PDB file of C-alpha atoms in Angstrom:
ATOM      1  CA  MET L   1     121.428 105.438  94.698  1.00 92.00           C
ATOM      2  CA  GLU L   2     122.159 107.852  97.546  1.00 95.00           C
ATOM      3  CA  GLY L   3     121.626 111.458  96.657  1.00 95.00           C
ATOM      4  CA  ASP L   4     119.063 110.630  93.953  1.00 97.00           C
ATOM      5  CA  SER L   5     115.399 111.332  94.052  1.00 97.00           C
ATOM      6  CA  VAL L   6     112.793 108.564  94.065  1.00 97.00           C
ATOM      7  CA  THR L   7     109.173 108.958  93.035  1.00 98.00           C
ATOM      8  CA  LEU L   8     106.526 106.636  94.275  1.00 98.00           C
ATOM      9  CA  GLN L   9     103.621 106.454  91.788  1.00 98.00           C
ATOM     10  CA  THR L  10      99.995 106.264  92.929  1.00 96.00           C
ATOM     11  CA  GLY L  11      98.866 104.907  89.591  1.00 94.00           C
ATOM     12  CA  VAL L  12      96.181 107.678  89.490  1.00 92.00           C
ATOM     13  CA  THR L  13      96.067 110.010  86.493  1.00 94.00           C
ATOM     14  CA  LYS L  14      94.049 112.740  88.316  1.00 95.00           C
ATOM     15  CA  ILE L  15      93.023 113.001  91.984  1.00 94.00           C
ATOM     16  CA  GLN L  16      89.246 113.022  92.388  1.00 93.00           C
ATOM     17  CA  TYR L  17      87.551 115.725  94.347  1.00 93.00           C
ATOM     18  CA  ASP L  18      86.374 113.255  97.137  1.00 93.00           C
ATOM     19  CA  ASP L  19      89.654 111.335  97.330  1.00 95.00           C
ATOM     20  CA  ASP L  20      91.831 111.401 100.502  1.00 97.00           C
ATOM     21  CA  ILE L  21      95.403 110.331  99.814  1.00 97.00           C
ATOM     22  CA  LEU L  22      97.579 109.290 102.756  1.00 98.00           C
ATOM     23  CA  TRP L  23     101.406 108.354 102.624  1.00 98.00           C
ATOM     24  CA  LYS L  24     102.812 106.618 105.600  1.00 98.00           C
ATOM     25  CA  PHE L  25     106.502 105.467 106.427  1.00 97.00           C
ATOM     26  CA  GLY L  26     108.097 102.790 108.502  1.00 94.00           C
ATOM     27  CA  ALA L  27     107.050 100.077 110.828  1.00 91.00           C
ATOM     28  CA  GLU L  28     105.152 102.607 112.981  1.00 90.00           C
ATOM     29  CA  THR L  29     103.317 103.953 109.854  1.00 94.00           C
ATOM     30  CA  SER L  30     104.024 107.580 110.598  1.00 96.00           C
ATOM     31  CA  LEU L  31     101.893 109.942 108.458  1.00 97.00           C
ATOM     32  CA  ILE L  32     104.265 111.746 106.067  1.00 98.00           C
ATOM     33  CA  ALA L  33     101.794 113.176 103.497  1.00 98.00           C
ATOM     34  CA  LYS L  34      98.061 113.877 103.063  1.00 98.00           C
ATOM     35  CA  ILE L  35      95.940 115.285 100.246  1.00 97.00           C
ATOM     36  CA  SER L  36      92.250 116.080 100.517  1.00 96.00           C
ATOM     37  CA  ILE L  37      90.933 118.299  97.781  1.00 91.00           C
ATOM     38  CA  GLU L  38      87.526 118.597  99.347  1.00 92.00           C
ATOM     39  CA  LYS L  39      89.108 119.702 102.668  1.00 93.00           C
ATOM     40  CA  GLN L  40      91.795 121.789 100.968  1.00 94.00           C
ATOM     41  CA  ILE L  41      94.629 119.781 102.605  1.00 95.00           C
ATOM     42  CA  PHE L  42      97.838 119.290 100.650  1.00 96.00           C
ATOM     43  CA  SER L  43     100.594 118.785 103.170  1.00 97.00           C
ATOM     44  CA  THR L  44     103.772 116.848 103.972  1.00 97.00           C
ATOM     45  CA  PHE L  45     104.884 116.013 107.373  1.00 97.00           C
ATOM     46  CA  ASP L  46     108.307 115.016 108.986  1.00 96.00           C
ATOM     47  CA  VAL L  47     108.808 112.109 111.233  1.00 94.00           C
ATOM     48  CA  PRO L  48     109.980 112.701 114.878  1.00 91.00           C
ATOM     49  CA  ASP L  49     113.676 112.223 114.034  1.00 93.00           C
ATOM     50  CA  GLY L  50     113.561 114.818 111.166  1.00 95.00           C
ATOM     51  CA  ARG L  51     114.777 112.550 108.376  1.00 96.00           C
ATOM     52  CA  PHE L  52     112.267 113.899 105.826  1.00 97.00           C
ATOM     53  CA  ARG L  53     112.794 117.618 106.454  1.00 96.00           C
ATOM     54  CA  ASP L  54     112.629 119.529 103.176  1.00 96.00           C
ATOM     55  CA  ARG L  55     112.839 116.313 101.121  1.00 97.00           C
ATOM     56  CA  LEU L  56     109.139 115.406 100.358  1.00 98.00           C
ATOM     57  CA  LYS L  57     107.347 116.711  97.293  1.00 98.00           C
ATOM     58  CA  LEU L  58     103.754 115.849  96.318  1.00 97.00           C
ATOM     59  CA  ASP L  59     102.397 115.853  92.876  1.00 97.00           C
ATOM     60  CA  ASP L  60      99.314 117.998  92.920  1.00 92.00           C
ATOM     61  CA  LYS L  61      97.623 116.129  90.008  1.00 95.00           C
ATOM     62  CA  THR L  62      98.407 112.480  90.791  1.00 96.00           C
ATOM     63  CA  GLY L  63      99.299 112.460  94.443  1.00 97.00           C
ATOM     64  CA  SER L  64     102.569 110.701  93.736  1.00 98.00           C
ATOM     65  CA  LEU L  65     105.319 111.305  96.320  1.00 98.00           C
ATOM     66  CA  THR L  66     108.901 112.200  95.601  1.00 98.00           C
ATOM     67  CA  VAL L  67     111.725 111.867  98.208  1.00 98.00           C
ATOM     68  CA  LYS L  68     114.618 114.250  97.109  1.00 98.00           C
ATOM     69  CA  ASN L  69     118.290 113.782  97.932  1.00 97.00           C
ATOM     70  CA  ILE L  70     117.580 110.214  99.441  1.00 97.00           C
ATOM     71  CA  THR L  71     119.918 108.615 101.888  1.00 96.00           C
ATOM     72  CA  THR L  72     119.996 105.231 103.614  1.00 96.00           C
ATOM     73  CA  GLU L  73     117.832 106.515 106.520  1.00 96.00           C
ATOM     74  CA  HIS L  74     115.018 106.889 103.919  1.00 97.00           C
ATOM     75  CA  ALA L  75     115.053 103.192 103.156  1.00 97.00           C
ATOM     76  CA  GLY L  76     112.053 101.220 104.248  1.00 97.00           C
ATOM     77  CA  ARG L  77     108.379 100.667 103.837  1.00 98.00           C
ATOM     78  CA  PHE L  78     106.148 103.333 102.423  1.00 98.00           C
ATOM     79  CA  GLU L  79     102.403 102.845 102.345  1.00 98.00           C
ATOM     80  CA  LEU L  80      99.921 104.663 100.206  1.00 98.00           C
ATOM     81  CA  GLU L  81      96.201 104.699 100.961  1.00 98.00           C
ATOM     82  CA  ILE L  82      93.536 106.318  98.707  1.00 97.00           C
ATOM     83  CA  ASN L  83      90.085 106.648 100.246  1.00 96.00           C
ATOM     84  CA  GLY L  84      87.513 107.530  97.575  1.00 89.00           C
ATOM     85  CA  VAL L  85      84.805 105.677  95.824  1.00 87.00           C
ATOM     86  CA  LYS L  86      86.726 102.679  96.837  1.00 90.00           C
ATOM     87  CA  LEU L  87      89.673 102.019  99.232  1.00 94.00           C
ATOM     88  CA  THR L  88      92.979 101.441  97.480  1.00 93.00           C
ATOM     89  CA  SER L  89      96.346 100.683  99.195  1.00 96.00           C
ATOM     90  CA  LYS L  90      99.828 100.030  97.930  1.00 97.00           C
ATOM     91  CA  THR L  91     103.189  99.219  99.719  1.00 98.00           C
ATOM     92  CA  PHE L  92     106.492 100.189  98.444  1.00 98.00           C
ATOM     93  CA  THR L  93     109.795  98.966  99.767  1.00 97.00           C
ATOM     94  CA  VAL L  94     112.664 101.368  99.128  1.00 97.00           C
ATOM     95  CA  SER L  95     116.190 100.377  99.179  1.00 96.00           C
ATOM     96  CA  VAL L  96     119.100 102.836  99.095  1.00 95.00           C
ATOM     97  CA  TYR L  97     122.707 102.053  98.118  1.00 91.00           C
TER      98      TYR L  97
END
């Protein structure tokens, strides 16, 4: 529902030291979050139109992504990519009513 928060789960219980986690959004797969423990990167990014400004939160243990105060402009395709010992990817489709 509009105004709620939605959390997209990585399915990981603990980020490994050599894991790189990337979260992307939309058809253009814009990078919106990145975690690399090894490189000490733990960042969220906005897309050019500013729709994610101050709304993204990363879980520092699991890498899960939360979108706070969601609106219809946040609906769409979210992609998760975990590069570690093996490559894992997931796609989430978020609908907002």
